[in-house]
Short mmCIF file of N, CA, C and O in Angstrom, two decimals:
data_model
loop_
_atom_site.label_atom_id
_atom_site.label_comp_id
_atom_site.label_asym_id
_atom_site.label_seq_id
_atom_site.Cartn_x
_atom_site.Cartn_y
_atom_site.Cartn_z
N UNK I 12 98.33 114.48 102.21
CA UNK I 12 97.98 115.51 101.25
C UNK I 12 98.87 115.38 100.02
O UNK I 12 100.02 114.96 100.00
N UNK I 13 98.20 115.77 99.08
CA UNK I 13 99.07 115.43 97.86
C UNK I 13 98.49 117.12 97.14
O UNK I 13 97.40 117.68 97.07
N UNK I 14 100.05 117.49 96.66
CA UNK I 14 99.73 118.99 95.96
C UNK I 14 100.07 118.47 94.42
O UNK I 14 100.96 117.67 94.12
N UNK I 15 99.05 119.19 93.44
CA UNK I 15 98.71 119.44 91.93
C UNK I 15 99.94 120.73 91.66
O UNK I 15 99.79 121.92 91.95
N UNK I 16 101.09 120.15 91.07
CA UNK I 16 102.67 121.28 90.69
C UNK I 16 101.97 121.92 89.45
O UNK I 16 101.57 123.09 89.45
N UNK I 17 101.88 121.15 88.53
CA UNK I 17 101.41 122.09 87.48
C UNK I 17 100.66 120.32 86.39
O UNK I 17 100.70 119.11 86.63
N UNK I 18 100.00 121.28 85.10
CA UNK I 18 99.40 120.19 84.58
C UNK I 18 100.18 120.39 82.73
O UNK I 18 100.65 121.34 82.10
N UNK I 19 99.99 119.06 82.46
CA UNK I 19 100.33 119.10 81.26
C UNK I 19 99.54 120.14 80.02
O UNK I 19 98.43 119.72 79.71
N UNK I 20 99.80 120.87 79.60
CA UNK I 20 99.42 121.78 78.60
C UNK I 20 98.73 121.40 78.23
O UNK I 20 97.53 121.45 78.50
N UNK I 21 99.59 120.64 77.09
CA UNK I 21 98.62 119.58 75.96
C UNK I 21 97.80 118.68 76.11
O UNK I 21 96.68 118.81 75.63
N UNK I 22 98.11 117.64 76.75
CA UNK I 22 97.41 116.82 77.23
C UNK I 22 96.26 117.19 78.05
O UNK I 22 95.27 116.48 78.16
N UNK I 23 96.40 118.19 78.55
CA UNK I 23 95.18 118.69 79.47
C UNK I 23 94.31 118.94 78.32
O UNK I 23 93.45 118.11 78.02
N UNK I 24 94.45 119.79 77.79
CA UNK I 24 94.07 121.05 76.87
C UNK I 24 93.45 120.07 75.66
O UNK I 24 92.38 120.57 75.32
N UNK I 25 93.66 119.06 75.00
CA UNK I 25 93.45 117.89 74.26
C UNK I 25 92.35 117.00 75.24
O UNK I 25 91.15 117.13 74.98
N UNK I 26 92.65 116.33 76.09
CA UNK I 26 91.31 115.82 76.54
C UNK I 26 90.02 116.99 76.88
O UNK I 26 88.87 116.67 76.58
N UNK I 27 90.29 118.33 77.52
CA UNK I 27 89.07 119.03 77.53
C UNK I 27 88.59 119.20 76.44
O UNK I 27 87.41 119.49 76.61
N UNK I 28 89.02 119.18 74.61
CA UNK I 28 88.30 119.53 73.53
C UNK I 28 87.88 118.29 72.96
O UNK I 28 87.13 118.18 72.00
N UNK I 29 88.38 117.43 73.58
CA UNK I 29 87.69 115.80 72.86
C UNK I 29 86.49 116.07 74.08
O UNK I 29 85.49 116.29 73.39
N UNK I 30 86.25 116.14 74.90
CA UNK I 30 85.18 115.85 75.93
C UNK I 30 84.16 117.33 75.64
O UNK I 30 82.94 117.19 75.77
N UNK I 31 84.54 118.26 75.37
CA UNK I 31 83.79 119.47 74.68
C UNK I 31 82.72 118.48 73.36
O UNK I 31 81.54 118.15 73.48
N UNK I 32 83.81 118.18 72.00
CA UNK I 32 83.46 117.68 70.90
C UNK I 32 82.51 116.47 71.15
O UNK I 32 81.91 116.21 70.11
N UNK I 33 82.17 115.59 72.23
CA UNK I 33 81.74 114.45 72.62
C UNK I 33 80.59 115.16 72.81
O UNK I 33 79.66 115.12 72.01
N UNK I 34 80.59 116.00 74.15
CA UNK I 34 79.18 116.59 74.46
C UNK I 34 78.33 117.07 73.43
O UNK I 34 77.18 116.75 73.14
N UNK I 35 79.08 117.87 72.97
CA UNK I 35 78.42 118.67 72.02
C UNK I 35 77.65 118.25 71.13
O UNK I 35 76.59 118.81 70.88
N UNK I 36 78.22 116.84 70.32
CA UNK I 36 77.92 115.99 69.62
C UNK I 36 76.59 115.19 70.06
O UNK I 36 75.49 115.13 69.50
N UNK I 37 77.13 114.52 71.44
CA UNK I 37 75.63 113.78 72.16
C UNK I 37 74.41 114.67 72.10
O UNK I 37 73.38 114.12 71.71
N UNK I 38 74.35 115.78 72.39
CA UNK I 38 73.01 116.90 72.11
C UNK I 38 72.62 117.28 70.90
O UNK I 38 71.39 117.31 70.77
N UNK I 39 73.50 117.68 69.60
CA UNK I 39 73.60 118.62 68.57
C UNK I 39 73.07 117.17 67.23
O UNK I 39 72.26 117.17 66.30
N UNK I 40 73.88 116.29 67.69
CA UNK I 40 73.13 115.00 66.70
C UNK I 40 71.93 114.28 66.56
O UNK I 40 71.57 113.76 65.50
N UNK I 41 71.01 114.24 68.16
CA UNK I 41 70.10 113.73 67.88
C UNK I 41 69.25 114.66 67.16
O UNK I 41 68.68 114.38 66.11
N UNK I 42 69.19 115.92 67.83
CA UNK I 42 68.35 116.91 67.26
C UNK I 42 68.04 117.31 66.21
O UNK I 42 66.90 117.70 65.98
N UNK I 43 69.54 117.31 64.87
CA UNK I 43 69.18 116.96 63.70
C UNK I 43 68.74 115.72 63.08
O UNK I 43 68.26 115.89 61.96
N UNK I 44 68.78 114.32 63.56
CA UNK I 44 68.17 113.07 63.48
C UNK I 44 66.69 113.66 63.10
O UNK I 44 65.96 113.73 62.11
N UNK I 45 66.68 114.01 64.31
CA UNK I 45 65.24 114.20 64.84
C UNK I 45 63.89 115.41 63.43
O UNK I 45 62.76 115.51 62.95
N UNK I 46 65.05 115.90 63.47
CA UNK I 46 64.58 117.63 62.46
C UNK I 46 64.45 116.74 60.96
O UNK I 46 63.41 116.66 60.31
N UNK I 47 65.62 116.17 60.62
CA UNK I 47 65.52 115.09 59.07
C UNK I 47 64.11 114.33 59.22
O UNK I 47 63.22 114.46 58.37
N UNK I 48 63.98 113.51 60.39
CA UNK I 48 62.74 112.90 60.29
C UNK I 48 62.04 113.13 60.45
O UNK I 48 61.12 112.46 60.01
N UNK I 49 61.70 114.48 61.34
CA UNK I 49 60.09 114.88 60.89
C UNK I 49 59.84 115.78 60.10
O UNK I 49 58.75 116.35 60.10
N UNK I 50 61.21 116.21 58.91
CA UNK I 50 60.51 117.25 58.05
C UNK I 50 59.82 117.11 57.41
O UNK I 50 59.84 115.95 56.99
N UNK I 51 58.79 117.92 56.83
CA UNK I 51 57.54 117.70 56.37
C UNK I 51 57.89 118.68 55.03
O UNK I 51 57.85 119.91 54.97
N UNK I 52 58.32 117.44 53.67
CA UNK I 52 58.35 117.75 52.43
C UNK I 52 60.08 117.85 52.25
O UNK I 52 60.89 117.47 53.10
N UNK I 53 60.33 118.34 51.20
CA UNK I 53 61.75 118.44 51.17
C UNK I 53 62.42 119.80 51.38
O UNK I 53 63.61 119.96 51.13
N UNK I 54 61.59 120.85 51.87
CA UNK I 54 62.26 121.96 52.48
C UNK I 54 62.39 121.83 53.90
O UNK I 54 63.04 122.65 54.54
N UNK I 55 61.59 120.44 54.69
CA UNK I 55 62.18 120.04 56.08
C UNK I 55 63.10 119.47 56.39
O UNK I 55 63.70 119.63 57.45
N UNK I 56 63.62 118.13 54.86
CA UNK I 56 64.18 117.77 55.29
C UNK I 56 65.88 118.62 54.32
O UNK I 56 66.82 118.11 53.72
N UNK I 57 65.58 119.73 54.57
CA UNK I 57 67.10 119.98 54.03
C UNK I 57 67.42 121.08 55.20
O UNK I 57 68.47 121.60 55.58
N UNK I 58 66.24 121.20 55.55
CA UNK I 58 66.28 122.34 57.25
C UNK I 58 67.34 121.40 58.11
O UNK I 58 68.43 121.73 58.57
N UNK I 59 66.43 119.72 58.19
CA UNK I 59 67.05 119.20 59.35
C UNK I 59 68.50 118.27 59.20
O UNK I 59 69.03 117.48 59.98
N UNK I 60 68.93 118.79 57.62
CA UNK I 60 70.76 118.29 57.15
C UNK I 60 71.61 119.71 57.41
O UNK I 60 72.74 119.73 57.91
N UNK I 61 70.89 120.87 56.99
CA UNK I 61 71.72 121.52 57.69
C UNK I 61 72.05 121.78 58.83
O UNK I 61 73.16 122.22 59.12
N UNK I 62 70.85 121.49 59.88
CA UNK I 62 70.97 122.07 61.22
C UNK I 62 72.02 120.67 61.96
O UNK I 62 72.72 120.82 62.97
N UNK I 63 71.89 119.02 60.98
CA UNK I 63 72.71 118.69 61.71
C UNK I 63 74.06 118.77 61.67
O UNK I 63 74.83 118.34 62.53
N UNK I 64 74.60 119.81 59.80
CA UNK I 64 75.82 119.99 59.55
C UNK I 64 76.29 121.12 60.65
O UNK I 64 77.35 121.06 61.28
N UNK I 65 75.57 121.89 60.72
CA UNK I 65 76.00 122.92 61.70
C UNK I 65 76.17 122.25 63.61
O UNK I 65 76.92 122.58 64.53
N UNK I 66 75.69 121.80 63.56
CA UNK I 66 75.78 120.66 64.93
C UNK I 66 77.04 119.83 64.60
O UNK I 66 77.46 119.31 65.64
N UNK I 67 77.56 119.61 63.85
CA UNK I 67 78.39 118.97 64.16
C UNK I 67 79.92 120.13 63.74
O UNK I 67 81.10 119.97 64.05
N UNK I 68 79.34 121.06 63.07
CA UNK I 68 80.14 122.13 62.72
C UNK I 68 80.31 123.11 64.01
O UNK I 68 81.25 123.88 64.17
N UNK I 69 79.37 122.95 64.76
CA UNK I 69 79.60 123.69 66.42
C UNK I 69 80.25 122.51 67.49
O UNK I 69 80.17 122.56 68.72
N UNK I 70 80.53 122.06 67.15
CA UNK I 70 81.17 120.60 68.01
C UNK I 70 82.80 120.31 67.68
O UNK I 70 83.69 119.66 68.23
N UNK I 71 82.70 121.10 66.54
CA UNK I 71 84.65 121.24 66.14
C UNK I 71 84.79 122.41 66.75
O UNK I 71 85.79 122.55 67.46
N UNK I 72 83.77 123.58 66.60
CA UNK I 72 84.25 124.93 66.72
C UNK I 72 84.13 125.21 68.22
O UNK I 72 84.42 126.32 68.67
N UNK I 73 83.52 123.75 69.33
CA UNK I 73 83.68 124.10 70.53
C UNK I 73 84.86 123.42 70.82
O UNK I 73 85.60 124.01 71.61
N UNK I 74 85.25 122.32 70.40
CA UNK I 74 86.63 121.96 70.55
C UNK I 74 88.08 122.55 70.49
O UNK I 74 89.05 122.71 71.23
N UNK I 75 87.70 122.77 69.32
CA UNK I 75 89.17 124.10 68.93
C UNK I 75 88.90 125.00 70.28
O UNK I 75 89.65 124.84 71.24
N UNK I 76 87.91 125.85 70.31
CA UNK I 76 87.95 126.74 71.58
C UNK I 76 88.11 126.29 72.88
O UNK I 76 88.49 127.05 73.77
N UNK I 77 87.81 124.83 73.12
CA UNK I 77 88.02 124.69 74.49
C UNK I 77 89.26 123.83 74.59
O UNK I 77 89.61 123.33 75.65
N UNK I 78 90.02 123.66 73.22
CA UNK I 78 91.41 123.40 73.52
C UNK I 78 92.39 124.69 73.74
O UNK I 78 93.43 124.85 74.38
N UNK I 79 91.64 125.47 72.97
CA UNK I 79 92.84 126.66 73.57
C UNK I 79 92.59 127.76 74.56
O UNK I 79 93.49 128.57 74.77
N UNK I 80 91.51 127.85 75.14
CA UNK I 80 91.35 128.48 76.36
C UNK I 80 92.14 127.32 77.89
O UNK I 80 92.88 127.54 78.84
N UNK I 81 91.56 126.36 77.43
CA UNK I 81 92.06 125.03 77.95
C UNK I 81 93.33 125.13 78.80
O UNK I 81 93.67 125.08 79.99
N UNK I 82 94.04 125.35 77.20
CA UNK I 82 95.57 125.49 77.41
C UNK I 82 96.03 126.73 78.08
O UNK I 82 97.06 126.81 78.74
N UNK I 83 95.21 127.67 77.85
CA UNK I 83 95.69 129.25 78.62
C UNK I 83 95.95 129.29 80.05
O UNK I 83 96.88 129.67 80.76
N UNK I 84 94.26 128.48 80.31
CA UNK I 84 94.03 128.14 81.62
C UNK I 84 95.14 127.36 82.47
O UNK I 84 95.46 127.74 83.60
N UNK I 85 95.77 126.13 81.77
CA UNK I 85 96.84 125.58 82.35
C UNK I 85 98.07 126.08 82.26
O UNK I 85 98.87 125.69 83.11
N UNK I 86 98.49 126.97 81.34
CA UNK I 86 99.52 127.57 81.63
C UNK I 86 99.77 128.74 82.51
O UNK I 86 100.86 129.16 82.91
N UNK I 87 98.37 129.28 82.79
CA UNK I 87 98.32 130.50 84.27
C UNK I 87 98.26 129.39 85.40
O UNK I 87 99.20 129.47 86.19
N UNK I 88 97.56 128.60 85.59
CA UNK I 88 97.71 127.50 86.61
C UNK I 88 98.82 127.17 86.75
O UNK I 88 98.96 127.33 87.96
N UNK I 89 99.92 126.74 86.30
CA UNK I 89 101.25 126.52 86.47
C UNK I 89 102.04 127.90 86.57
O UNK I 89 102.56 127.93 87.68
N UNK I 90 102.20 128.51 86.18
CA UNK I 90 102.64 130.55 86.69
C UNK I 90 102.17 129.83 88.29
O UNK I 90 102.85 129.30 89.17
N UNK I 91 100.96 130.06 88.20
CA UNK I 91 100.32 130.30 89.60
C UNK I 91 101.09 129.38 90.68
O UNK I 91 101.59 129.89 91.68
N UNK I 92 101.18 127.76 90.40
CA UNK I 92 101.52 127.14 91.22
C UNK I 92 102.73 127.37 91.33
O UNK I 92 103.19 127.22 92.46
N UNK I 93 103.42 127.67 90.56
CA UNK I 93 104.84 128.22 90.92
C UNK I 93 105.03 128.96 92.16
O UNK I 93 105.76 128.73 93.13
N UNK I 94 104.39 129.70 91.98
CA UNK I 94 104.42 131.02 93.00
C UNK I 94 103.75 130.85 94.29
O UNK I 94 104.07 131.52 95.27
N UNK I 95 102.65 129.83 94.30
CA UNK I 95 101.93 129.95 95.47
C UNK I 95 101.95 128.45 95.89
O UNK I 95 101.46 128.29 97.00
N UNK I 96 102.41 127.26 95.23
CA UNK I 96 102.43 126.27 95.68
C UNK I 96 101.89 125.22 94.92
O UNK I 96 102.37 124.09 94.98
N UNK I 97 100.64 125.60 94.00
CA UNK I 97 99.63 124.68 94.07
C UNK I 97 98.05 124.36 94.73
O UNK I 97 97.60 124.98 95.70
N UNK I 98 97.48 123.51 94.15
CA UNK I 98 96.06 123.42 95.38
C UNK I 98 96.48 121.88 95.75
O UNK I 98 96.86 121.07 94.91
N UNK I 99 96.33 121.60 97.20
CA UNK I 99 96.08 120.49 97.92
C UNK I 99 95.12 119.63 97.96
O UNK I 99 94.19 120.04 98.64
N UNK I 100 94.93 118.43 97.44
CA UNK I 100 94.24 117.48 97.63
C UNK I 100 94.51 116.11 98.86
O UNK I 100 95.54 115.44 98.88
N UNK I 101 93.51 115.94 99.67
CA UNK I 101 93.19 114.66 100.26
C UNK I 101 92.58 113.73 99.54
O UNK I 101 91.50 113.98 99.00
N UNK I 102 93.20 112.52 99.44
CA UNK I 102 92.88 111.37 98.71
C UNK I 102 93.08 110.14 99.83
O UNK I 102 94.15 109.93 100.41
N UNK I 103 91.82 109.34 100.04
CA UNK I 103 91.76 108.40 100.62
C UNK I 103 92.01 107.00 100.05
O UNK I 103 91.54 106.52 99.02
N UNK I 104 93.11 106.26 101.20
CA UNK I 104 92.80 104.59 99.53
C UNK I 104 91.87 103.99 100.31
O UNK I 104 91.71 103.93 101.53
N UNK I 105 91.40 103.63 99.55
CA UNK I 105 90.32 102.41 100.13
C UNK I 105 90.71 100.66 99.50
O UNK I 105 90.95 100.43 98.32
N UNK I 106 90.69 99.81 100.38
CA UNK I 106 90.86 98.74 99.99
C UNK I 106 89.67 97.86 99.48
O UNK I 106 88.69 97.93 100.22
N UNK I 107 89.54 97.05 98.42
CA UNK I 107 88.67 96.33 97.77
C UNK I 107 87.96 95.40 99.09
O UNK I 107 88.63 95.03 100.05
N UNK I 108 86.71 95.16 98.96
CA UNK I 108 85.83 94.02 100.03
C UNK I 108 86.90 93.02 99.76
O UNK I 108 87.50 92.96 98.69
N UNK I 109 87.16 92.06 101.02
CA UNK I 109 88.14 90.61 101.03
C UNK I 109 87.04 89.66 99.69
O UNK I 109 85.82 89.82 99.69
N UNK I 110 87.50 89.06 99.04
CA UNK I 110 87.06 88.42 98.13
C UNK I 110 86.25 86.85 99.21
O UNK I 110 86.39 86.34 100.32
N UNK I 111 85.58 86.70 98.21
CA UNK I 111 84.73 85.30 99.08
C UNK I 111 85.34 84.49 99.44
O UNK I 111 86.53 84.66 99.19
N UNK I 112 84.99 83.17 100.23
CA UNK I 112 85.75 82.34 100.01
C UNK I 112 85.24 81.18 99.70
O UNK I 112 84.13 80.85 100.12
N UNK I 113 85.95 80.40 98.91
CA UNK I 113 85.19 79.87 97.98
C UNK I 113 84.65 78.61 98.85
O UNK I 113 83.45 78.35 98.95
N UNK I 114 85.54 77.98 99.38
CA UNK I 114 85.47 76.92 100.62
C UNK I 114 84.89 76.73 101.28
O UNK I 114 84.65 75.58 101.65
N UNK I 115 84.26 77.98 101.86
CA UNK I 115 83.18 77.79 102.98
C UNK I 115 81.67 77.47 102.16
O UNK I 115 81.31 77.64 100.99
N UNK I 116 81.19 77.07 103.03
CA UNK I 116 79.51 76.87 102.65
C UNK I 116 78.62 77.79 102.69
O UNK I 116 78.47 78.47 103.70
N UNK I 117 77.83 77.96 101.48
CA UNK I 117 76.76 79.20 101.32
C UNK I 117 75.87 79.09 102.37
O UNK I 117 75.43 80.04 103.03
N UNK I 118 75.67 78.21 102.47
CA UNK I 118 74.08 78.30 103.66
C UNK I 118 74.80 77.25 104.81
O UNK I 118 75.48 76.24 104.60
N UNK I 119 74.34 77.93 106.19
CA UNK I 119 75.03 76.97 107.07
C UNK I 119 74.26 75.75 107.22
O UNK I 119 73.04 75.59 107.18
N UNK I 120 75.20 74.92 107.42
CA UNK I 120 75.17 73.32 107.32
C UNK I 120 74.80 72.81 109.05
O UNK I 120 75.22 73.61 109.89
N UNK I 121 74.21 71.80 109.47
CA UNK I 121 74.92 71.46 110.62
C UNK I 121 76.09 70.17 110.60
O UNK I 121 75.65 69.08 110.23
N UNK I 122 77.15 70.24 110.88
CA UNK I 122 78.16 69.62 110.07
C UNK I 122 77.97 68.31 110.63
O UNK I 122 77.36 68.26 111.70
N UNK I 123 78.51 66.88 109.94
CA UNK I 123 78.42 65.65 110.18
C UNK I 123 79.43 65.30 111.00
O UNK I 123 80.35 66.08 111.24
N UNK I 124 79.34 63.90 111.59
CA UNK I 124 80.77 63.60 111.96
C UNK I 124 80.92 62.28 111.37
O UNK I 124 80.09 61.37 111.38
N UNK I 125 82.33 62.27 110.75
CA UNK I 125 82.70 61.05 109.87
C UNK I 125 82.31 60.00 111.61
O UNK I 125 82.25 60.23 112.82
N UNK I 126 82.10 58.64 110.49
CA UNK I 126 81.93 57.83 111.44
C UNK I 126 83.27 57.22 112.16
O UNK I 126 83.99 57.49 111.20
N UNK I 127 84.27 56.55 113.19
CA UNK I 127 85.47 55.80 113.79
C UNK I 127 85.37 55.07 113.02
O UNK I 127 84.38 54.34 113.08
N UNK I 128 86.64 54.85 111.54
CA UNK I 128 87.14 53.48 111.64
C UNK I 128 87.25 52.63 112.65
O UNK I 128 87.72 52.92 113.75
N UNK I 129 86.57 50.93 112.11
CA UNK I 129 86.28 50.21 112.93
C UNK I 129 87.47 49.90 113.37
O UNK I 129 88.47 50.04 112.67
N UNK I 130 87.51 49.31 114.93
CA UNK I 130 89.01 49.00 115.56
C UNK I 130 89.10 47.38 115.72
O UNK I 130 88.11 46.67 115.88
N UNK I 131 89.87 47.09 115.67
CA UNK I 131 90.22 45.71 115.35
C UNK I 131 91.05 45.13 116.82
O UNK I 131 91.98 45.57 117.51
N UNK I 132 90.30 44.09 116.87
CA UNK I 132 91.16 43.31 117.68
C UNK I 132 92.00 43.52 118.33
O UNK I 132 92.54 44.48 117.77
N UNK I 133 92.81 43.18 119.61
CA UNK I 133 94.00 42.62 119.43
C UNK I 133 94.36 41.61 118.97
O UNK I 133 93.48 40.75 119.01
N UNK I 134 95.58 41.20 118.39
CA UNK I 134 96.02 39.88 118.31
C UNK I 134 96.35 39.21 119.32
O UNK I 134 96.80 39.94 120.21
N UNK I 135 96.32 37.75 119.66
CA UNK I 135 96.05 36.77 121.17
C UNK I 135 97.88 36.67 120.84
O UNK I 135 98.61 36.02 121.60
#
């Protein structure tokens, strides 16, 4: 068992608002793509520049927020683990498949047998 003591603030709190800003982005961008190219005349297509400025303007403003709730969150999580321990995780290792080998033969063979060097004489 391996126990979680506490987590880095920042670092926590910084990757959840880059991964907020990512999502947000993957959904909120095509959709204005999408709105620019099918507007129909030039009051569509200024519909579908704003809706993608605001898409990408809700993609900072979920970041900022989910860096600092983020961070709240990890700093009651650490209070907490203080006091109560932590949460416990089981983690299994697993070892990689044995690699091939290169030596052996892909398809079985039925194997040969070298022929006896010829034997010679005795000398008289």
């Amino acid at each position: 068992m391996y126990t979680i003591r506490r987590f880095s603030v920042m670092k926590t709190a910084t990757v959840v608002a880059v991964m907020y800003v990512v999502i947000v982005a993957i959904f909120i961008v095509p959709f204005g793509i999408l709105a620019i190219a099918s507007g129909g005349g030039d009051s569509g297509a200024g519909a579908g520049v704003s809706v993608l400025v605001l898409g990408l303007i809700a993609a900072v403003v979920y970041g900022v927020f989910g860096w600092v709730f983020t961070a709240i969150a990890c700093a009651i999580y650490n209070l907490a683990a203080g006091w109560v321990g932590g949460i416990e995780v089981q983690v299994d290792q697993s070892a990689p498949p044995p690699a091939p080998q290169l030596w052996a033969p892909s398809t079985p063979s039925t194997p040969s047998t070298p022929s006896a060097p010829p034997s010679t004489p005795p000398a008289p």
